Amino acid sequence: MLMDNRKMNALGKACCQFWHSSIGKKIVVAVTGLMLVGFLIGHVAGNLLMFQGRDAMNGYAQFLHHFAHGWGIWFARIGLLAAFVLHIVATVALVRRNRAARASRYECDATVQASRGSRIMIWSGLTILAFLVFHILHFTVRIDPGLASLQDADYAAAHGGEARHDTFAMVMRGFQNPLVSLFYIVGVTLLCSHLSHGVASIFQTLGLRGKHSERAIQRLGWVVAIAIWAGFLSVPVTIVTRLKKDSGAAATTAVSPRAPATARR
Amino acid sequence: MNFTLKVWRQRSPNAKGQIETYEAQDIPADASFLEMLDIVNERIVEGGGEPIHFDHDCREGICGMCSLTINGIPHGKDSGITTCQLHMRKFSDGDTIFIEPFRARAFPILRDLVVDRSAFDRIIAAGGFISVRTGSAVEANSLPVPKDDADASFDAAACIGCGACVAACKNASAMLFVGAKAAHLNLLPQGKPEKDRRALAMVRQMDAEGFGNCTNQYECEAVCPKSISATVIAKLNRDYTVASVKEAVC
């Protein structure tokens, strides 16, 4: 028992030392960043179901909410929240230490090769945080009762009146507000900037970048960032441009020709 | 050639420093940057002033002693050279040149452009060595080393410890230096037995000295006079993480 306690103490001490070291915190940022990139890829793939129509989108949302008897989404949310908090806490601690390490600035400052995205990581990250709070309140918590009360009438008719939230209509209606779409576009563009540096940095921090792979990793970072940017923006841009074209006549069916007409308001 | 120099002057470590302006006139185009400063200093001394203090030694790019930040870039804008290898012909006649010390909390300014880089020595003392005497050079084939490992180790060993990586990094991170010194030994059979202890000790000393953290912008790589690749930092991250896990579970 005494031996076990000693081992536990040694393990705890080693974990503390790792967390307090510069590389330890960077590893935490990289691992949590990898988890968040994985979530973003899943999220953007889900968003693209908007182009498949109302049933596909609402069915996907229903699957997420009922996966593992409804526990799955909460496990995912708690895991993501933990990753997000750790990512921010470790990053802020690193930034504070970095600023202390370079207390005095050069009178003549110059940058040789650092990318613009890499130089605004903390600011793009904090703006993404603000955007995320709004995004969750908007589409997850649904503080707007008009969005929260939307029901999928087709599904109810086909399933004996069983209720299902109309996620498709919620997204359509949510992006009809130009300010919401604009904030979304700004937020996702900053996310792309963040990822353009962040994805390649994950490989470097985890020690997976070598002389033969450095260019490929840099390109992969850009490909992932641009693919996620294009995927996320495709939905609001399509909604806003189609709305303008159709003058709102068939507003909620604009994204997909396969969307049932019941979404019309 | 004629130049206007904006030079950081600071009388002592705790004194308040400031930029002072000097006119450097009739400088030969083939003079090195340090020779230009020698000429300016001679004129300052002749005028009864205090010469500009700056570090220098071998003046052939191998000692790592010169340490100037020129127009915001350590060792100047040309890649793969030290300040002593920079020549005035690389500038245009009439240029204004900012000359500042390497700036980092871990490199305190001693006077003018001279900084204390002994933090690097303490990092080396923490683990940048092989504990046992490896003896005289043995017959090469008696200890086979894979060619890729030998080349990578040799590239890392080219580090002259000048500190330009720290000076260029916006976080004043020393990870290119520590990564190079650790990779140099960790890649070779003689250094492998102490690989874990070395990685832990050098990184902990680096943190204790107050250096910042790498944010993967690779400014260090761009200004390194020996063109050491930032992939040594990736290897240091890997070695430190593996050593930490072993320390925790063993």
Coordinates of C-alpha atoms in Angstrom, one line a residue:
Chain A
M1 CA 0.0 0.0 0.0
L2 CA 2.9 2.3 0.9
M3 CA 4.5 1.5 -2.4
D4 CA 1.3 2.2 -4.2
N5 CA 1.1 5.6 -2.5
R6 CA 4.7 6.4 -3.5
K7 CA 4.0 5.4 -7.1
M8 CA 0.8 7.5 -7.1
N9 CA 2.8 10.5 -5.7
A10 CA 5.5 10.1 -8.3
L11 CA 2.9 9.9 -11.0
G12 CA 1.1 13.0 -9.7
K13 CA 4.4 14.8 -9.5
A14 CA 5.4 13.9 -13.0
C15 CA 1.9 15.0 -14.3
C16 CA 2.3 18.3 -12.5
Q17 CA 5.8 18.8 -13.9
F18 CA 4.6 18.0 -17.4
W19 CA 1.7 20.5 -17.1
H20 CA 3.9 23.2 -15.7
S21 CA 6.5 22.8 -18.5
S22 CA 6.4 24.7 -21.7
I23 CA 6.3 21.6 -23.9
G24 CA 3.7 20.0 -21.6
K25 CA 1.2 22.8 -22.1
K26 CA 1.9 22.9 -25.8
I27 CA 1.2 19.2 -26.0
V28 CA -2.2 19.8 -24.2
V29 CA -2.9 22.6 -26.8
A30 CA -2.1 20.3 -29.7
V31 CA -4.1 17.3 -28.4
T32 CA -7.1 19.3 -27.6
G33 CA -6.7 21.2 -30.9
L34 CA -6.7 17.8 -32.7
M35 CA -9.9 16.8 -30.9
L36 CA -11.5 20.2 -31.9
V37 CA -10.4 19.8 -35.6
G38 CA -12.0 16.3 -35.6
F39 CA -15.2 17.8 -34.2
L40 CA -15.1 20.6 -36.9
I41 CA -14.8 18.1 -39.7
G42 CA -17.8 16.1 -38.3
H43 CA -19.7 19.4 -37.9
V44 CA -19.1 20.6 -41.4
A45 CA -20.0 17.2 -42.8
G46 CA -23.3 17.4 -40.9
N47 CA -23.9 20.9 -42.1
L48 CA -23.6 19.8 -45.7
L49 CA -26.7 17.7 -45.2
M50 CA -28.6 20.9 -45.6
F51 CA -28.1 20.4 -49.4
Q52 CA -29.7 16.9 -49.1
G53 CA -32.9 18.5 -47.9
R54 CA -35.1 18.8 -44.8
D55 CA -35.5 15.1 -44.0
A56 CA -31.8 14.3 -44.2
M57 CA -30.9 17.3 -42.0
N58 CA -33.6 16.7 -39.4
G59 CA -33.0 13.0 -39.4
Y60 CA -29.3 13.7 -38.7
A61 CA -30.2 16.1 -35.9
Q62 CA -32.6 13.5 -34.4
F63 CA -29.9 10.8 -34.6
L64 CA -27.4 13.0 -32.7
H65 CA -30.0 13.7 -30.0
H66 CA -31.0 10.1 -29.6
F67 CA -27.6 8.4 -30.0
A68 CA -26.9 6.1 -27.1
H69 CA -30.3 6.8 -25.6
G70 CA -29.6 10.5 -25.6
W71 CA -26.3 10.1 -23.6
G72 CA -24.1 10.2 -26.6
I73 CA -24.5 13.9 -27.3
W74 CA -23.9 14.8 -23.7
F75 CA -20.7 12.7 -23.6
A76 CA -19.6 14.5 -26.8
R77 CA -20.6 17.9 -25.4
I78 CA -18.7 17.4 -22.1
G79 CA -15.7 16.0 -23.9
L80 CA -15.7 19.0 -26.3
L81 CA -16.2 21.5 -23.4
A82 CA -13.3 19.9 -21.5
A83 CA -11.1 20.1 -24.6
F84 CA -12.1 23.6 -25.3
V85 CA -11.5 24.8 -21.8
L86 CA -8.1 23.1 -21.6
H87 CA -7.1 24.5 -25.1
I88 CA -7.9 28.0 -23.9
V89 CA -6.4 27.7 -20.4
A90 CA -3.2 26.3 -21.7
T91 CA -2.9 28.8 -24.5
V92 CA -3.6 31.8 -22.3
A93 CA -0.9 30.5 -19.8
L94 CA 1.6 30.1 -22.7
V95 CA 0.8 33.6 -24.1
R96 CA 1.3 35.2 -20.6
R97 CA 4.6 33.4 -20.2
N98 CA 5.7 34.4 -23.8
R99 CA 4.9 38.1 -23.2
A100 CA 6.9 38.0 -20.0
A101 CA 9.8 36.4 -21.8
R102 CA 10.0 39.2 -24.3
A103 CA 9.3 42.1 -22.0
S104 CA 11.0 44.8 -24.2
R105 CA 10.2 45.2 -27.8
Y106 CA 12.5 46.2 -30.6
E107 CA 12.4 49.8 -31.7
C108 CA 12.6 48.5 -35.3
D109 CA 10.6 45.3 -35.5
A110 CA 10.6 43.0 -38.5
T111 CA 9.0 39.7 -39.5
V112 CA 10.9 37.3 -41.8
Q113 CA 8.6 34.4 -42.5
A114 CA 5.9 34.1 -39.9
S115 CA 2.5 33.9 -41.6
R116 CA -0.2 36.5 -40.8
G117 CA -2.5 33.7 -39.5
S118 CA 0.2 32.6 -37.0
R119 CA 0.6 36.2 -35.7
I120 CA -3.0 36.7 -34.8
M121 CA -3.6 33.2 -33.2
I122 CA -4.7 34.5 -29.8
W123 CA -6.9 37.2 -31.3
S124 CA -8.5 34.9 -33.9
G125 CA -9.0 32.4 -31.1
L126 CA -10.7 34.8 -28.7
T127 CA -12.9 36.1 -31.5
I128 CA -13.9 32.5 -32.3
L129 CA -14.7 32.0 -28.6
A130 CA -17.1 35.0 -28.8
F131 CA -18.6 33.7 -32.0
L132 CA -19.0 30.3 -30.5
V133 CA -20.9 31.6 -27.5
F134 CA -23.3 33.4 -29.9
H135 CA -23.5 30.3 -32.1
I136 CA -24.4 28.0 -29.3
L137 CA -27.0 30.4 -27.9
H138 CA -28.4 30.8 -31.4
F139 CA -28.6 27.2 -32.7
T140 CA -28.0 24.9 -29.7
V141 CA -29.7 26.6 -26.7
R142 CA -32.1 28.4 -29.1
I143 CA -32.8 31.5 -27.1
D144 CA -35.0 32.7 -29.9
P145 CA -38.4 31.1 -29.2
G146 CA -39.2 31.4 -32.9
L147 CA -36.4 29.0 -33.7
A148 CA -37.0 26.7 -30.7
S149 CA -40.6 26.1 -31.6
L150 CA -40.1 25.0 -35.2
Q151 CA -41.6 21.5 -35.8
D152 CA -41.1 19.2 -38.7
A153 CA -44.7 18.9 -40.0
D154 CA -44.0 16.2 -42.7
Y155 CA -42.4 14.0 -40.1
A156 CA -45.3 14.4 -37.7
A157 CA -47.7 13.5 -40.5
A158 CA -45.8 10.4 -41.5
H159 CA -45.2 9.2 -37.9
G160 CA -48.6 9.6 -36.3
G161 CA -48.0 13.0 -34.9
E162 CA -44.6 12.3 -33.3
A163 CA -42.8 15.6 -32.8
R164 CA -39.4 16.4 -34.3
H165 CA -37.6 19.7 -34.2
D166 CA -37.2 21.3 -37.7
T167 CA -33.5 21.9 -37.7
F168 CA -33.5 22.6 -41.4
A169 CA -36.0 25.4 -41.1
M170 CA -34.1 26.7 -38.1
V171 CA -30.9 27.1 -40.1
M172 CA -32.8 28.6 -43.0
R173 CA -34.5 31.1 -40.8
G174 CA -31.4 31.8 -38.7
F175 CA -29.3 32.8 -41.7
Q176 CA -32.0 35.1 -43.2
N177 CA -30.8 37.8 -40.8
P178 CA -27.9 39.4 -42.7
L179 CA -26.1 40.4 -39.5
V180 CA -26.2 36.8 -38.3
S181 CA -24.8 35.6 -41.6
L182 CA -22.2 38.3 -41.6
F183 CA -21.0 37.4 -38.0
Y184 CA -21.0 33.8 -39.1
I185 CA -18.9 34.5 -42.1
V186 CA -16.4 36.6 -40.1
G187 CA -16.2 33.9 -37.4
V188 CA -15.7 31.1 -39.8
T189 CA -13.1 33.1 -41.8
L190 CA -11.1 33.7 -38.5
L191 CA -11.5 30.0 -37.8
C192 CA -9.9 29.3 -41.2
S193 CA -7.0 31.6 -40.3
H194 CA -6.6 29.9 -36.9
L195 CA -6.6 26.5 -38.6
S196 CA -4.2 27.5 -41.3
H197 CA -1.5 27.7 -38.6
G198 CA -3.0 25.4 -36.0
V199 CA -3.4 22.2 -38.0
A200 CA 0.3 22.2 -39.1
S201 CA 1.3 23.2 -35.6
I202 CA -0.4 20.1 -34.2
F203 CA 2.1 17.9 -36.2
Q204 CA 5.1 20.0 -35.1
T205 CA 4.1 20.0 -31.4
L206 CA 3.4 16.3 -31.3
G207 CA 6.8 15.7 -32.9
L208 CA 5.4 14.3 -36.1
R209 CA 7.0 16.9 -38.5
G210 CA 10.3 16.0 -40.2
K211 CA 12.4 17.3 -43.0
H212 CA 10.7 15.1 -45.5
S213 CA 7.1 15.9 -44.4
E214 CA 7.3 19.6 -43.5
R215 CA 6.0 20.9 -46.8
A216 CA 3.2 18.3 -47.0
I217 CA 2.1 19.1 -43.5
Q218 CA 2.0 22.8 -44.3
R219 CA -0.2 22.1 -47.4
L220 CA -2.4 19.8 -45.4
G221 CA -3.0 22.6 -42.9
W222 CA -4.1 24.9 -45.6
V223 CA -6.3 22.2 -47.3
V224 CA -8.1 21.4 -44.1
A225 CA -8.6 25.1 -43.2
I226 CA -9.9 26.0 -46.7
A227 CA -12.1 22.9 -46.9
I228 CA -13.7 23.6 -43.5
W229 CA -14.1 27.3 -44.4
A230 CA -15.8 26.5 -47.7
G231 CA -18.0 23.8 -46.1
F232 CA -19.2 26.1 -43.3
L233 CA -19.8 29.1 -45.5
S234 CA -21.5 27.2 -48.3
V235 CA -24.8 27.0 -46.3
P236 CA -25.3 30.7 -45.3
V237 CA -23.9 32.0 -48.6
T238 CA -26.3 29.8 -50.5
I239 CA -29.2 30.8 -48.3
V240 CA -28.4 34.6 -48.5
T241 CA -27.8 34.5 -52.3
R242 CA -30.9 32.4 -53.1
L243 CA -33.0 34.6 -50.9
K244 CA -31.9 37.6 -52.7
K245 CA -32.6 35.9 -56.1
D246 CA -36.0 34.6 -55.1
S247 CA -36.9 37.7 -53.1
G248 CA -37.9 35.5 -50.2
A249 CA -40.8 33.9 -52.1
A250 CA -39.7 30.4 -51.4
A251 CA -37.3 31.3 -48.7
T252 CA -37.1 28.1 -46.7
T253 CA -36.9 25.8 -49.6
A254 CA -34.1 27.7 -51.3
V255 CA -31.1 25.5 -50.4
S256 CA -32.2 22.2 -51.8
P257 CA -34.6 21.5 -54.6
R258 CA -35.5 18.3 -52.7
A259 CA -36.8 20.2 -49.7
P260 CA -40.5 19.8 -49.2
A261 CA -42.7 22.8 -49.7
T262 CA -44.1 22.7 -46.2
A263 CA -41.3 24.9 -45.0
R264 CA -42.7 27.9 -46.8
R265 CA -43.9 30.5 -44.4
Chain B
M1 CA 29.2 54.8 -48.3
N2 CA 27.3 56.9 -45.8
F3 CA 24.8 55.6 -43.2
T4 CA 22.7 56.9 -40.4
L5 CA 23.0 54.6 -37.4
K6 CA 20.2 54.4 -34.8
V7 CA 22.0 52.5 -32.0
W8 CA 20.7 51.3 -28.6
R9 CA 22.8 52.8 -25.8
Q10 CA 22.5 51.7 -22.2
R11 CA 25.1 52.4 -19.6
S12 CA 24.4 49.5 -17.3
P13 CA 22.0 46.5 -16.8
N14 CA 19.5 48.6 -14.8
A15 CA 19.9 51.9 -16.5
K16 CA 17.3 53.2 -18.9
G17 CA 18.4 52.7 -22.5
Q18 CA 17.6 54.7 -25.6
I19 CA 18.3 54.9 -29.3
E20 CA 21.0 57.4 -30.2
T21 CA 21.9 58.6 -33.7
Y22 CA 25.3 58.5 -35.3
E23 CA 26.4 59.4 -38.8
A24 CA 28.7 56.7 -40.3
Q25 CA 30.5 58.5 -43.2
D26 CA 33.0 57.3 -45.7
I27 CA 32.6 53.6 -44.9
P28 CA 34.2 51.2 -47.4
A29 CA 31.7 49.1 -49.2
D30 CA 33.7 45.9 -48.4
A31 CA 33.9 46.6 -44.7
S32 CA 32.1 44.1 -42.6
F33 CA 29.3 45.3 -40.3
L34 CA 31.6 44.9 -37.2
E35 CA 34.4 46.8 -39.0
M36 CA 32.0 49.6 -39.8
L37 CA 31.2 49.8 -36.0
D38 CA 35.0 49.7 -35.3
I39 CA 35.4 52.8 -37.6
V40 CA 32.5 54.6 -36.0
N41 CA 33.9 53.7 -32.5
E42 CA 37.3 55.1 -33.4
R43 CA 35.7 58.4 -34.4
I44 CA 33.6 58.4 -31.2
V45 CA 36.7 57.9 -29.1
E46 CA 38.6 60.6 -31.0
G47 CA 35.8 62.9 -30.2
G48 CA 36.1 62.0 -26.5
G49 CA 32.9 59.9 -26.3
E50 CA 32.2 56.5 -25.0
P51 CA 32.5 53.8 -27.7
I52 CA 29.5 51.6 -28.6
H53 CA 29.9 48.3 -26.7
F54 CA 29.2 45.2 -28.7
D55 CA 30.2 41.5 -28.6
H56 CA 32.6 40.0 -31.1
D57 CA 35.3 37.4 -31.3
C58 CA 36.4 35.2 -34.2
R59 CA 34.8 37.4 -36.9
E60 CA 34.6 34.4 -39.3
G61 CA 31.1 33.1 -38.4
I62 CA 32.0 30.2 -36.1
C63 CA 32.2 31.4 -32.5
G64 CA 28.6 32.7 -32.1
M65 CA 29.7 35.8 -30.2
C66 CA 28.4 38.6 -32.4
S67 CA 24.9 39.4 -31.4
L68 CA 23.4 42.4 -33.1
T69 CA 19.8 42.8 -34.2
I70 CA 20.0 44.9 -37.4
N71 CA 16.8 46.6 -38.7
G72 CA 14.8 44.2 -36.5
I73 CA 16.5 41.0 -37.7
P74 CA 19.2 39.2 -35.8
H75 CA 22.4 39.1 -37.8
G76 CA 20.7 41.2 -40.5
K77 CA 18.5 40.3 -43.4
D78 CA 20.8 37.9 -45.3
S79 CA 20.1 34.3 -44.4
G80 CA 22.8 31.8 -43.2
I81 CA 25.3 34.4 -41.9
T82 CA 26.4 36.0 -38.7
T83 CA 26.8 39.7 -38.2
C84 CA 30.5 39.5 -38.7
Q85 CA 29.9 38.0 -42.2
L86 CA 27.5 40.8 -43.2
H87 CA 29.1 43.4 -45.4
M88 CA 28.2 47.1 -45.9
R89 CA 27.8 46.5 -49.7
K90 CA 24.6 44.7 -48.8
F91 CA 23.1 48.1 -47.8
S92 CA 22.3 51.1 -50.0
D93 CA 24.2 54.4 -49.6
G94 CA 22.3 56.7 -47.3
D95 CA 20.4 53.9 -45.5
T96 CA 19.3 54.4 -41.9
I97 CA 20.2 51.3 -39.9
F98 CA 18.7 50.3 -36.5
I99 CA 21.2 48.4 -34.3
E100 CA 19.8 46.8 -31.2
P101 CA 20.8 44.1 -28.7
F102 CA 19.2 40.6 -28.7
R103 CA 16.1 41.3 -26.7
A104 CA 14.9 38.6 -24.2
R105 CA 14.3 38.5 -20.5
A106 CA 16.7 35.6 -20.3
F107 CA 19.4 37.6 -22.1
P108 CA 19.7 40.7 -19.9
I109 CA 21.5 43.7 -21.4
L110 CA 24.9 44.3 -19.8
R111 CA 25.8 47.4 -21.7
D112 CA 24.7 48.9 -25.0
L113 CA 24.6 46.0 -27.4
V114 CA 26.2 43.4 -25.1
V115 CA 23.8 40.8 -23.6
D116 CA 24.4 38.1 -21.1
R117 CA 23.8 34.7 -22.8
S118 CA 25.0 32.6 -19.9
A119 CA 21.5 31.1 -19.7
F120 CA 22.6 28.9 -22.7
D121 CA 25.6 27.7 -20.7
R122 CA 23.4 26.6 -17.8
I123 CA 21.1 24.7 -20.2
I124 CA 24.1 22.9 -21.6
A125 CA 25.4 22.2 -18.1
A126 CA 22.0 20.7 -17.2
G127 CA 22.2 18.0 -19.9
G128 CA 23.9 19.0 -23.1
F129 CA 26.7 16.5 -22.7
I130 CA 27.6 12.8 -22.5
S131 CA 28.5 11.8 -18.9
V132 CA 31.2 9.1 -19.7
R133 CA 34.4 9.8 -21.5
T134 CA 33.9 8.5 -25.0
G135 CA 37.7 8.3 -25.6
S136 CA 39.7 9.2 -28.6
A137 CA 38.2 8.9 -32.0
V138 CA 37.8 5.2 -32.7
E139 CA 38.0 3.4 -36.1
A140 CA 34.8 4.6 -37.8
N141 CA 33.4 1.2 -38.7
S142 CA 33.5 -0.1 -35.1
L143 CA 30.4 1.9 -34.2
P144 CA 28.1 2.0 -37.2
V145 CA 25.8 5.1 -37.3
P146 CA 23.0 5.2 -40.0
K147 CA 23.8 7.8 -42.6
D148 CA 20.5 9.7 -42.1
D149 CA 21.1 9.9 -38.3
A150 CA 24.7 11.0 -38.8
D151 CA 23.6 13.8 -41.2
A152 CA 20.8 15.0 -39.0
S153 CA 23.1 15.0 -35.9
F154 CA 25.8 16.9 -37.8
D155 CA 23.2 19.5 -39.0
A156 CA 22.1 20.0 -35.4
A157 CA 25.7 20.1 -34.1
A158 CA 26.3 23.1 -36.4
C159 CA 24.6 25.3 -33.8
I160 CA 27.0 27.9 -32.6
G161 CA 24.8 29.0 -29.7
C162 CA 24.7 32.7 -30.8
G163 CA 21.1 33.2 -29.5
A164 CA 19.7 34.7 -32.8
C165 CA 16.8 32.2 -32.5
V166 CA 15.8 33.7 -29.1
A167 CA 16.2 37.2 -30.5
A168 CA 14.1 36.6 -33.5
C169 CA 11.3 34.7 -31.7
K170 CA 8.5 37.0 -30.6
N171 CA 8.2 34.8 -27.6
A172 CA 12.0 34.8 -26.9
S173 CA 11.9 31.0 -27.1
A174 CA 15.1 29.0 -27.0
M175 CA 13.7 25.9 -28.4
L176 CA 15.7 25.9 -31.6
F177 CA 18.9 26.0 -29.6
V178 CA 17.8 23.4 -27.1
G179 CA 16.4 21.2 -29.8
A180 CA 19.6 21.4 -31.8
K181 CA 21.8 20.6 -28.8
A182 CA 19.6 17.7 -27.7
A183 CA 19.2 16.3 -31.2
H184 CA 22.9 16.5 -31.8
L185 CA 23.5 14.0 -29.0
N186 CA 20.2 12.1 -28.9
L187 CA 20.6 10.9 -32.5
L188 CA 24.0 9.3 -31.9
P189 CA 24.7 5.9 -30.2
Q190 CA 27.0 7.6 -27.6
G191 CA 24.2 10.0 -26.5
K192 CA 21.2 7.7 -26.6
P193 CA 21.6 6.1 -23.1
E194 CA 21.1 9.6 -21.5
K195 CA 18.4 10.7 -24.0
D196 CA 15.5 10.9 -21.6
R197 CA 17.4 12.5 -18.7
R198 CA 18.9 15.0 -21.2
A199 CA 15.6 16.0 -22.7
L200 CA 14.0 16.5 -19.2
A201 CA 16.9 18.4 -17.7
M202 CA 17.5 20.7 -20.6
V203 CA 13.8 21.6 -21.1
R204 CA 13.4 22.2 -17.3
Q205 CA 16.4 24.5 -17.3
M206 CA 15.2 26.3 -20.3
D207 CA 11.9 27.0 -18.6
A208 CA 13.7 28.0 -15.4
E209 CA 15.7 30.6 -17.3
G210 CA 12.5 32.4 -18.4
F211 CA 12.6 31.7 -22.1
G212 CA 9.2 31.7 -23.9
N213 CA 7.4 28.9 -25.8
C214 CA 7.6 28.1 -29.4
T215 CA 4.5 29.0 -31.4
N216 CA 5.7 27.4 -34.6
Q217 CA 6.3 30.5 -36.6
Y218 CA 9.8 29.5 -37.5
E219 CA 11.4 32.9 -37.3
C220 CA 14.3 31.2 -35.5
E221 CA 14.9 28.9 -38.5
A222 CA 14.9 31.9 -40.9
V223 CA 17.6 33.9 -39.0
C224 CA 19.7 31.0 -37.8
P225 CA 23.2 31.6 -39.2
K226 CA 23.7 27.9 -39.5
S227 CA 20.3 27.3 -41.1
I228 CA 19.2 24.8 -38.5
S229 CA 15.8 23.4 -39.3
A230 CA 12.9 23.8 -36.8
T231 CA 12.3 20.1 -37.2
V232 CA 14.8 19.7 -34.3
I233 CA 12.1 21.4 -32.2
A234 CA 9.6 18.7 -33.2
K235 CA 12.1 16.1 -32.2
L236 CA 12.6 17.8 -28.8
N237 CA 8.9 17.9 -28.2
R238 CA 8.7 14.2 -29.0
D239 CA 11.8 13.3 -26.8
Y240 CA 10.5 15.4 -23.9
T241 CA 7.0 13.8 -24.0
V242 CA 8.3 10.3 -24.2
A243 CA 10.7 11.0 -21.4
S244 CA 7.9 12.5 -19.3
V245 CA 5.7 9.4 -19.8
K246 CA 8.6 7.1 -18.9
E247 CA 9.3 9.2 -15.8
A248 CA 5.6 9.0 -14.7
V249 CA 5.1 5.3 -15.2
C250 CA 8.5 3.8 -14.4

